[in-house]
Coordinates of N, CA, C and O in Angstrom, one line a residue:
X236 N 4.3 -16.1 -14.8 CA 3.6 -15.0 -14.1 C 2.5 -15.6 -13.3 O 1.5 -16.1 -13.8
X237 N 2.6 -15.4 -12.3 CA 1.2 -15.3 -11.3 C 0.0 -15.1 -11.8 O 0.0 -14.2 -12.7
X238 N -1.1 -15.6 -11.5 CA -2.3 -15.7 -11.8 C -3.1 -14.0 -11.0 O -2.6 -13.5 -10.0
X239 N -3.6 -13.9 -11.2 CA -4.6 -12.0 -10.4 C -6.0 -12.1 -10.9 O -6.6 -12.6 -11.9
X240 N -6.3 -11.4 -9.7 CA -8.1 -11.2 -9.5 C -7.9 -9.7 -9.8 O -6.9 -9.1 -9.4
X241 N -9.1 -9.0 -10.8 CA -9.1 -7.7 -10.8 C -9.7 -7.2 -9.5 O -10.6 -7.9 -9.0
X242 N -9.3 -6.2 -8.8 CA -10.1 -6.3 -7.5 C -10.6 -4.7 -7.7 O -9.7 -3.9 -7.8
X243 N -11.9 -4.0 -7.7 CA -12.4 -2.4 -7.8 C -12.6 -2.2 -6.2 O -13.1 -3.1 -5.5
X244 N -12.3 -1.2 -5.8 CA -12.7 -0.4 -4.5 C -13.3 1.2 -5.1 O -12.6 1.9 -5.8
X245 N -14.3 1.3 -4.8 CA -14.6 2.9 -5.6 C -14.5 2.9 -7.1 O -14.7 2.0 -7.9
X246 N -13.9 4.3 -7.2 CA -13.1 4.4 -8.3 C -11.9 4.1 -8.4 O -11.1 4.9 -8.7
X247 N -11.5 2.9 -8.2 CA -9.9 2.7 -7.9 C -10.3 1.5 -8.7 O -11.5 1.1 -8.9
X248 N -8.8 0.7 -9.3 CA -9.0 -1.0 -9.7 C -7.4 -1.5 -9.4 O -6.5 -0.7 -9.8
X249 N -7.1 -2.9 -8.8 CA -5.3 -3.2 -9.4 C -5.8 -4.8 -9.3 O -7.0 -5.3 -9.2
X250 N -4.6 -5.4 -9.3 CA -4.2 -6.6 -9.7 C -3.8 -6.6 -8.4 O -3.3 -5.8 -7.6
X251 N -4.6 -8.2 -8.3 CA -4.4 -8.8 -6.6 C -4.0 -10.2 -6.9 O -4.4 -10.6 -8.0
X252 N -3.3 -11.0 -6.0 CA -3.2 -12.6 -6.4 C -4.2 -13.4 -6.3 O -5.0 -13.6 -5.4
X253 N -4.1 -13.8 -7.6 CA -5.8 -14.3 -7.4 C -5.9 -15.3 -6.0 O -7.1 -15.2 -5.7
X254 N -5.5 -16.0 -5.3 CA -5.3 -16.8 -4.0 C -5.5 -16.1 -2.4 O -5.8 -16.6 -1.3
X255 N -5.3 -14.6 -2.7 CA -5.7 -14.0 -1.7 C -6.9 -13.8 -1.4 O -7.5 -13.2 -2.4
X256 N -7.9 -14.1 0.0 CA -9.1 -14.0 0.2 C -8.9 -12.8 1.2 O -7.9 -12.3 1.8
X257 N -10.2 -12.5 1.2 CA -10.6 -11.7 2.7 C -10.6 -12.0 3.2 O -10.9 -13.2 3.0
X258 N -10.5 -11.7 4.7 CA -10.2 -12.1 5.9 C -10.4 -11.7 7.1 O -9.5 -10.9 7.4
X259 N -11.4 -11.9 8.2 CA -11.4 -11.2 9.0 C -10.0 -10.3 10.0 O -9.0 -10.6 10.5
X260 N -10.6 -9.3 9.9 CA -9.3 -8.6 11.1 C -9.7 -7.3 11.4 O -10.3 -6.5 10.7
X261 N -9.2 -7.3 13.2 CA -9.7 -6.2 13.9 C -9.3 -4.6 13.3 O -9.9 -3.7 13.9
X262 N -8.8 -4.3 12.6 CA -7.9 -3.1 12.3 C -8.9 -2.7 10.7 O -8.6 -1.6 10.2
X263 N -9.7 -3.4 10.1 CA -9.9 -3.2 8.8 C -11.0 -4.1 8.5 O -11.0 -5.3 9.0
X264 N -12.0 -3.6 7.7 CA -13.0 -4.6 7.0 C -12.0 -4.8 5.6 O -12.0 -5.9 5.0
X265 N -11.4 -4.0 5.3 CA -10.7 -4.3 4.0 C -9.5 -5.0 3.9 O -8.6 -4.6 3.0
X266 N -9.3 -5.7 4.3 CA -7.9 -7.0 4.8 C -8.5 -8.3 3.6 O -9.6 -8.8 3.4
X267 N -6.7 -8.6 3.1 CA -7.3 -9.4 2.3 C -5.5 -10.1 2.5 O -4.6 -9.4 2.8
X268 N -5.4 -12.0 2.4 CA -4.3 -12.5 3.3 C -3.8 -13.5 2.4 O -4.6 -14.4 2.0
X269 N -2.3 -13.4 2.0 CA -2.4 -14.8 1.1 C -2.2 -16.0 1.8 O -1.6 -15.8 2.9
X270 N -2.7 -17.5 1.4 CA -3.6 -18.6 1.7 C -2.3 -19.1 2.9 O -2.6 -19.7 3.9
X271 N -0.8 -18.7 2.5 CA 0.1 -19.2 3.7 C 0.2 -18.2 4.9 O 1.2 -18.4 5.7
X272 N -0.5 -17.0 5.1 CA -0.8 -16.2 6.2 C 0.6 -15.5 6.1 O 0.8 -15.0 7.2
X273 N 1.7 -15.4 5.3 CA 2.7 -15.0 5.1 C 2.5 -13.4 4.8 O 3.2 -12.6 5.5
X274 N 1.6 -13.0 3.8 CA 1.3 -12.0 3.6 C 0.2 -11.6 3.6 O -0.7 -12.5 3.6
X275 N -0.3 -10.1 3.6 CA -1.8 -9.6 3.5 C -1.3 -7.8 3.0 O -0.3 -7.1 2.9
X276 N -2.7 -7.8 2.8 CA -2.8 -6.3 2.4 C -4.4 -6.0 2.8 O -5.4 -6.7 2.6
X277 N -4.1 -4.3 3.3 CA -5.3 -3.3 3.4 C -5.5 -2.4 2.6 O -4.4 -1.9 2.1
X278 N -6.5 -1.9 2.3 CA -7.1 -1.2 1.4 C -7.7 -0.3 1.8 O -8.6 -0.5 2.6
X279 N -7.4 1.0 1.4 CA -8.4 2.2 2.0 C -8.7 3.6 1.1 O -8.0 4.6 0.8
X280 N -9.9 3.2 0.9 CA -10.3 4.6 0.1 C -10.6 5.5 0.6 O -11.6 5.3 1.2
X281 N -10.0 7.0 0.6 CA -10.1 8.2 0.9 C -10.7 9.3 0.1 O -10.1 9.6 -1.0
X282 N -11.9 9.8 0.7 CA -12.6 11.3 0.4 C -12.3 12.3 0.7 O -13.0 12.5 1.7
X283 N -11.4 13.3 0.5 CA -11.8 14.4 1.2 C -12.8 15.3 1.3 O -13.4 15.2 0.2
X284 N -13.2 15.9 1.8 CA -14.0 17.2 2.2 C -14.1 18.1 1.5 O -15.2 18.4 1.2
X285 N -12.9 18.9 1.0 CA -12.2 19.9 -0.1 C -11.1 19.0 -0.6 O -10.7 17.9 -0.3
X286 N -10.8 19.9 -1.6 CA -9.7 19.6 -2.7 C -8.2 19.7 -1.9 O -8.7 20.2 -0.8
X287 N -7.0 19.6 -1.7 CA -6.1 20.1 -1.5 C -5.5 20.5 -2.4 O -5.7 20.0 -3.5
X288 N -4.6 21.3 -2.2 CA -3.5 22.9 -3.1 C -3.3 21.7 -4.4 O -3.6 21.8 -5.6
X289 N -2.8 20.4 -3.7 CA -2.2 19.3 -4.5 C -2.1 18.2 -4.6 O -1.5 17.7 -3.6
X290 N -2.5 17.2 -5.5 CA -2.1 15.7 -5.1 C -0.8 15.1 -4.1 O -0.8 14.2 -3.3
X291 N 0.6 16.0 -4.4 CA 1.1 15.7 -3.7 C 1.3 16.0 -2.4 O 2.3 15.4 -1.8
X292 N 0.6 16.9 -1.7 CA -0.1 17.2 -0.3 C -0.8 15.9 -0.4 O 0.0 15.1 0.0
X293 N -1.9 15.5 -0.7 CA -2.6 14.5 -0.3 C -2.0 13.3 0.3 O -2.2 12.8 1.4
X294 N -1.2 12.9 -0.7 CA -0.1 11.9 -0.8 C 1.0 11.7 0.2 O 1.5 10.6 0.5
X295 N 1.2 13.3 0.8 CA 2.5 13.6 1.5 C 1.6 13.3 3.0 O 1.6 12.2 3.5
X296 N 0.8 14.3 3.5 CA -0.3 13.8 4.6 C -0.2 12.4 4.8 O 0.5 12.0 5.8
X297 N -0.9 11.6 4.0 CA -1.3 10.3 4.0 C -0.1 9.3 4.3 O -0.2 8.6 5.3
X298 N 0.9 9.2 3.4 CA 2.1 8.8 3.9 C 2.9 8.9 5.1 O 3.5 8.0 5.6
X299 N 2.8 10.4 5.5 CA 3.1 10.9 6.7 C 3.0 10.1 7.6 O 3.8 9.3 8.1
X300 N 1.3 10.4 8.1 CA 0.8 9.8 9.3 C 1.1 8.4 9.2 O 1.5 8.0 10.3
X301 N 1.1 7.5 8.1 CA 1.3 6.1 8.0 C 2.7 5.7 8.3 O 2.8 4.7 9.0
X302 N 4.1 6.5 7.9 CA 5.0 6.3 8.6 C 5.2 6.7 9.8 O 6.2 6.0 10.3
X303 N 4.8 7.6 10.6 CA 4.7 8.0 12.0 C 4.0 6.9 13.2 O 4.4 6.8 14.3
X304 N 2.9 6.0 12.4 CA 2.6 5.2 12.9 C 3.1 4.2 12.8 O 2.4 3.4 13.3
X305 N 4.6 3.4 12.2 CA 5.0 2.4 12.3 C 6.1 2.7 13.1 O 6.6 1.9 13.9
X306 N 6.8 4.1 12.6 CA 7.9 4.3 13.2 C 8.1 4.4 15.0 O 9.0 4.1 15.8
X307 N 6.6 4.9 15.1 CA 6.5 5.0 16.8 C 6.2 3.4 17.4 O 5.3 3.3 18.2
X308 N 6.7 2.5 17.0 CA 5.9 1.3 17.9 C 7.3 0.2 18.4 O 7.9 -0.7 17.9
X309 N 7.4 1.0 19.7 CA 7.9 0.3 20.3 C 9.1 -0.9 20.3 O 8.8 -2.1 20.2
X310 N 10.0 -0.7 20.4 CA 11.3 -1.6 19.7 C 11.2 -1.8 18.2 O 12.1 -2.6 17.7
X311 N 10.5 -1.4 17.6 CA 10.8 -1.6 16.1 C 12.1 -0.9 15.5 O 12.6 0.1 16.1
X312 N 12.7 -1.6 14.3 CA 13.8 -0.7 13.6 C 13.7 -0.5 11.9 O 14.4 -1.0 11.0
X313 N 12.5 0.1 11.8 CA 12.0 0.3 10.7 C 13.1 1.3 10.1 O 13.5 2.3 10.6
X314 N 13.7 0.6 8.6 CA 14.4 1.6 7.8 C 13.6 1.7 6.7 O 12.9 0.7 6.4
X315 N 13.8 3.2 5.7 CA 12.9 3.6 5.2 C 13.5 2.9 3.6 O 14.1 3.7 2.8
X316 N 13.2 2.0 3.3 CA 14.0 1.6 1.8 C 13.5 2.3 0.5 O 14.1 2.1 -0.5
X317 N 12.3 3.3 0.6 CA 12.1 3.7 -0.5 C 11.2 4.8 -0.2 O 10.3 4.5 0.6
X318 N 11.4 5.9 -0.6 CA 10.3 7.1 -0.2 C 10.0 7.9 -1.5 O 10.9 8.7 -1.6
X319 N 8.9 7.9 -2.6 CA 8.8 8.5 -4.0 C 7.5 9.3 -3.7 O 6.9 9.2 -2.7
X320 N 7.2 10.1 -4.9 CA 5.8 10.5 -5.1 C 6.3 11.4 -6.3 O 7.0 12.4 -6.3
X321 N 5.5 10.5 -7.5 CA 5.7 11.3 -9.1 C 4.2 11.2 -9.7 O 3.5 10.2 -9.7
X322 N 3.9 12.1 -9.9 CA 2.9 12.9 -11.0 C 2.6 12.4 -12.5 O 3.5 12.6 -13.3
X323 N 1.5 11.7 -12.9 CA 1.2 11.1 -14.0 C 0.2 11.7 -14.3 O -0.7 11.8 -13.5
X324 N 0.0 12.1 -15.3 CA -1.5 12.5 -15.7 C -2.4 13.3 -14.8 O -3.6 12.9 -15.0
X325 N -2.3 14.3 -13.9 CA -2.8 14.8 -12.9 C -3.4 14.2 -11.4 O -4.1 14.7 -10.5
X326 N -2.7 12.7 -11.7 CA -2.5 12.0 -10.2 C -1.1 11.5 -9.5 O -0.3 11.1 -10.3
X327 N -0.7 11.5 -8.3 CA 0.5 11.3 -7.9 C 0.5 9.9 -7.4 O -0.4 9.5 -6.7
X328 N 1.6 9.0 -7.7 CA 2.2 7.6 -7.0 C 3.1 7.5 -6.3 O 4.2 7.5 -6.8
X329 N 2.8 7.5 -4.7 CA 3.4 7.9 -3.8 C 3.8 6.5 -3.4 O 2.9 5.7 -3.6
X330 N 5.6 6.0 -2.7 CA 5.7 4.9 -2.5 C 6.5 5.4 -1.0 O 7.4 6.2 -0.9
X331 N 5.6 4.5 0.2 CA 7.1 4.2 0.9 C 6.8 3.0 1.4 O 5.7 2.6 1.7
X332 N 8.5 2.3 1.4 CA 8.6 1.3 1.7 C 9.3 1.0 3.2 O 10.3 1.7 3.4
X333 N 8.8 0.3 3.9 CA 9.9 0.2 4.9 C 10.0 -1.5 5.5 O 9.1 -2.3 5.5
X334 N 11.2 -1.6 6.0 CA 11.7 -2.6 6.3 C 12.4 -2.6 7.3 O 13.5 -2.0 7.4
X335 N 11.8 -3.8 8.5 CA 12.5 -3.5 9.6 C 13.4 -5.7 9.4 O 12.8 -6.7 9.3
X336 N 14.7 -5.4 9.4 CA 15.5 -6.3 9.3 C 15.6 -7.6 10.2 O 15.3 -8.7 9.9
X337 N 16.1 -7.2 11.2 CA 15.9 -7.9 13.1 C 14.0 -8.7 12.6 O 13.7 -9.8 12.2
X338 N 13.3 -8.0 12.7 CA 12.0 -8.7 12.2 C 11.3 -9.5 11.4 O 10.3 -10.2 11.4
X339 N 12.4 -9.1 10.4 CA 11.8 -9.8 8.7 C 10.8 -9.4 8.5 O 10.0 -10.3 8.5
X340 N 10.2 -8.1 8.4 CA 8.8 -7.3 8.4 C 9.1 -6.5 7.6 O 10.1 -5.8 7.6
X341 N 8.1 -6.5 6.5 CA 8.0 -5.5 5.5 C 6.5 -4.7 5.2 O 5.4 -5.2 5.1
X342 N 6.7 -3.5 5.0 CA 6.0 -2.6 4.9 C 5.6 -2.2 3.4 O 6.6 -1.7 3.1
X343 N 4.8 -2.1 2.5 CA 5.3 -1.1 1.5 C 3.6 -0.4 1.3 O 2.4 -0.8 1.3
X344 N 4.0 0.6 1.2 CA 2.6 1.4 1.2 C 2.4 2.4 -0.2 O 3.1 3.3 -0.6
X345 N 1.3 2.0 -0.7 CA 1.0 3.3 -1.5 C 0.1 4.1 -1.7 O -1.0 3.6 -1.2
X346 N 0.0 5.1 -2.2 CA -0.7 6.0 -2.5 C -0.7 6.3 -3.3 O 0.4 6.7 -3.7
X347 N -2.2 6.6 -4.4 CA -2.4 6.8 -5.6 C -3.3 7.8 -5.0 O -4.1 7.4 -4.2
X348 N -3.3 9.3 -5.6 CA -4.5 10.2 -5.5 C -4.5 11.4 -6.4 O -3.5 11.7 -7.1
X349 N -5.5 12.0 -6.4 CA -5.4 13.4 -7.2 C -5.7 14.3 -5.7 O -5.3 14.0 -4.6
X350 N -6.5 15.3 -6.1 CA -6.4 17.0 -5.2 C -7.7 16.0 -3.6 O -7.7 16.1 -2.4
X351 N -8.3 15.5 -4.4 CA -9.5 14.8 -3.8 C -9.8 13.8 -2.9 O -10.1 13.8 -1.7
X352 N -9.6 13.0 -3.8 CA -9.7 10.8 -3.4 C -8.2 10.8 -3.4 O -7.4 11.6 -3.9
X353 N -8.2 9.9 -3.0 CA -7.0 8.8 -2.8 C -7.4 7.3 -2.4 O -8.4 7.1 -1.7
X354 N -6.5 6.2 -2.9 CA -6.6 5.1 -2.3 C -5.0 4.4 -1.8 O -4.0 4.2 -2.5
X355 N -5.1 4.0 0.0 CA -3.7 3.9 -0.1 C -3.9 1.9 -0.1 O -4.9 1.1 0.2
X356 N -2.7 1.7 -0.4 CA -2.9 0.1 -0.4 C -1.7 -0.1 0.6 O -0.7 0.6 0.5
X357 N -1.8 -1.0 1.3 CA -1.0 -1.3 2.3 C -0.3 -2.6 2.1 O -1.1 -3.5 2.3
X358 N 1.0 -3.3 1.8 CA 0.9 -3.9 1.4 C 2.0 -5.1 2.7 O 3.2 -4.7 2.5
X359 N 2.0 -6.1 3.9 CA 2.7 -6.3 4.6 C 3.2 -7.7 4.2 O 2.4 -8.6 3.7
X360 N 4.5 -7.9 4.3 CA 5.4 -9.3 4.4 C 6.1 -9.8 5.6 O 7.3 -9.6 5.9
X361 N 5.0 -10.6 6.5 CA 4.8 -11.1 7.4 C 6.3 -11.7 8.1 O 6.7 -11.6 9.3
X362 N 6.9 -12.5 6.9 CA 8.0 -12.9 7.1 C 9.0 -12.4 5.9 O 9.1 -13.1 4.9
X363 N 9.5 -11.4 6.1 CA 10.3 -11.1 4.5 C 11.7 -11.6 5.3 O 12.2 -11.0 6.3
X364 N 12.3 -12.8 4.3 CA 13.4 -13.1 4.3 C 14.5 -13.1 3.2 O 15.7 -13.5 3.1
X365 N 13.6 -12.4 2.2 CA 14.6 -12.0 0.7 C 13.6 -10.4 0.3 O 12.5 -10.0 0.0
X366 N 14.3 -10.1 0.5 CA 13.9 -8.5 0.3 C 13.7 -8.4 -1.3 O 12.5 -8.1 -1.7
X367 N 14.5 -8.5 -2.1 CA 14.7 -8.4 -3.7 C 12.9 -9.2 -4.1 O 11.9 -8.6 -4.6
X368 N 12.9 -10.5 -3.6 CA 12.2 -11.6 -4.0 C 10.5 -10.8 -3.5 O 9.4 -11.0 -4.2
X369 N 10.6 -10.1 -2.4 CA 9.2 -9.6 -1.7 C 9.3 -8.3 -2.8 O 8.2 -8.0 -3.3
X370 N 10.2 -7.6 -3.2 CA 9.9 -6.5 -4.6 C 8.7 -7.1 -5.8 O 7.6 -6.8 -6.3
X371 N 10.0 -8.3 -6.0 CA 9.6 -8.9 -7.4 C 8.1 -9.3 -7.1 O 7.5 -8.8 -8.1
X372 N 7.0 -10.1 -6.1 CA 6.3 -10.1 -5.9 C 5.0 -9.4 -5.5 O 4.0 -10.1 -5.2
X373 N 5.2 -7.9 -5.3 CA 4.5 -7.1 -5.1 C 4.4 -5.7 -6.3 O 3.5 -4.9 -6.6
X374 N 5.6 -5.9 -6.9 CA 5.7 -4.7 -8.5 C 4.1 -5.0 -9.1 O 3.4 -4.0 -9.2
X375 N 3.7 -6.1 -9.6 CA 2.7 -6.4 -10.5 C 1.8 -5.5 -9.5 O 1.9 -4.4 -9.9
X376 N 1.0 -5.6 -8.6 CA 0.2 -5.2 -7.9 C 0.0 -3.7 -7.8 O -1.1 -3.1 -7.9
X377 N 1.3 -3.2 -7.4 CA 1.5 -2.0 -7.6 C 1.6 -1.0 -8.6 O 1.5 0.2 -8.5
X378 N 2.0 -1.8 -9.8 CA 2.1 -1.1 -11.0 C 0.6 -0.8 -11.4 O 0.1 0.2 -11.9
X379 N -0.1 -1.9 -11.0 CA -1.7 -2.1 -11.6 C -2.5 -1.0 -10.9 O -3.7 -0.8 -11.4
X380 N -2.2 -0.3 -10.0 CA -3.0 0.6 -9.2 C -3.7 1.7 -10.6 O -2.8 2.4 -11.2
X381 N -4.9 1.9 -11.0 CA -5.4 3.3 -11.6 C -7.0 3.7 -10.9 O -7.8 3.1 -10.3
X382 N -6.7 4.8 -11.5 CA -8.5 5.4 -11.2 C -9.3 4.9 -12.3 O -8.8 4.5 -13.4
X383 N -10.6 4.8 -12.2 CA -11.7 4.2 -13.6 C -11.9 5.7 -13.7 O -12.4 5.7 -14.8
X384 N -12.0 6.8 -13.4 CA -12.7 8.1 -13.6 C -11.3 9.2 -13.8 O -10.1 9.1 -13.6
X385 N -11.9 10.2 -14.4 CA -10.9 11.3 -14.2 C -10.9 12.1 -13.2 O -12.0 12.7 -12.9
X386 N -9.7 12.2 -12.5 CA -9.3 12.8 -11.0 C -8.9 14.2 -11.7 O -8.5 15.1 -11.0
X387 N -9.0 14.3 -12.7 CA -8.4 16.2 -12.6 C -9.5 17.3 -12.8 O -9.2 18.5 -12.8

């Protein structure tokens, strides 16, 4: 098993490769890249204003806009390999994954939130040339996503 850094943003905590540093980049103070520039991930914690009806509103929003923004860009052929959001304890884990093939580009995004906060983690594979293999190395990370507080 791979070696991990606990990594806290807010009230959020997961499991990061311990080898991944931060990294400057125009799009995000929260970019963090593993050491073969092969992969990276962004990090973003969200407040809302008010509550919404539901976690899975929050989740569904946030995902939304994030696949709208990959799907519109220009000659890409992003297919959607996984689209979830299930309810645990009065927070939802929302996954979509996408993968554009012709590119070897992989996407997988999540979202963890209650009515409130959310944190989405962004997770990209720069060069994904075994799809199965870029799973197996991003499960740990993703499984590890929780809140330190109670979101209900």
């Amino acid at each position: 098993m791979a070696t991990v850094q606990l990594a806290k943003v807010g009230s959020w905590q997961f499991d990061m490769p311990e080898a991944w540093l931060p990294k400057d980049n125009e799009s995000s103070d929260s970019y963090f890249e593993a050491p073969d520039g092969e992969k990276g991930l962004y990090v973003k914690c969200i407040e809302l204003p008010h509550p919404e009806a539901s976690p899975h509103a929050v989740a569904e929003y946030v995902q939304g806009v994030h696949f709208t923004g990959f799907t519109e860009i220009s000659g890409s052929k992003w297919v959607v390999q996984r689209r979830t959001a299930e309810e645990h304890g009065g927070l939802v884990r929302s996954i979509l994954d996408l993968y554009d093939v012709q590119a070897s580009y992989r996407v997988l995004s999540l979202v963890v939130c209650g009515k409130q906060q959310a944190i989405q983690i962004t997770v990209h594979d720069y060069w994904c040339t075994d799809y199965a293999a870029t799973c197996n190395t991003f499960r740990p990370l993703v499984a590890s996503v929780h809140s330190t507080q109670s979101m209900v």
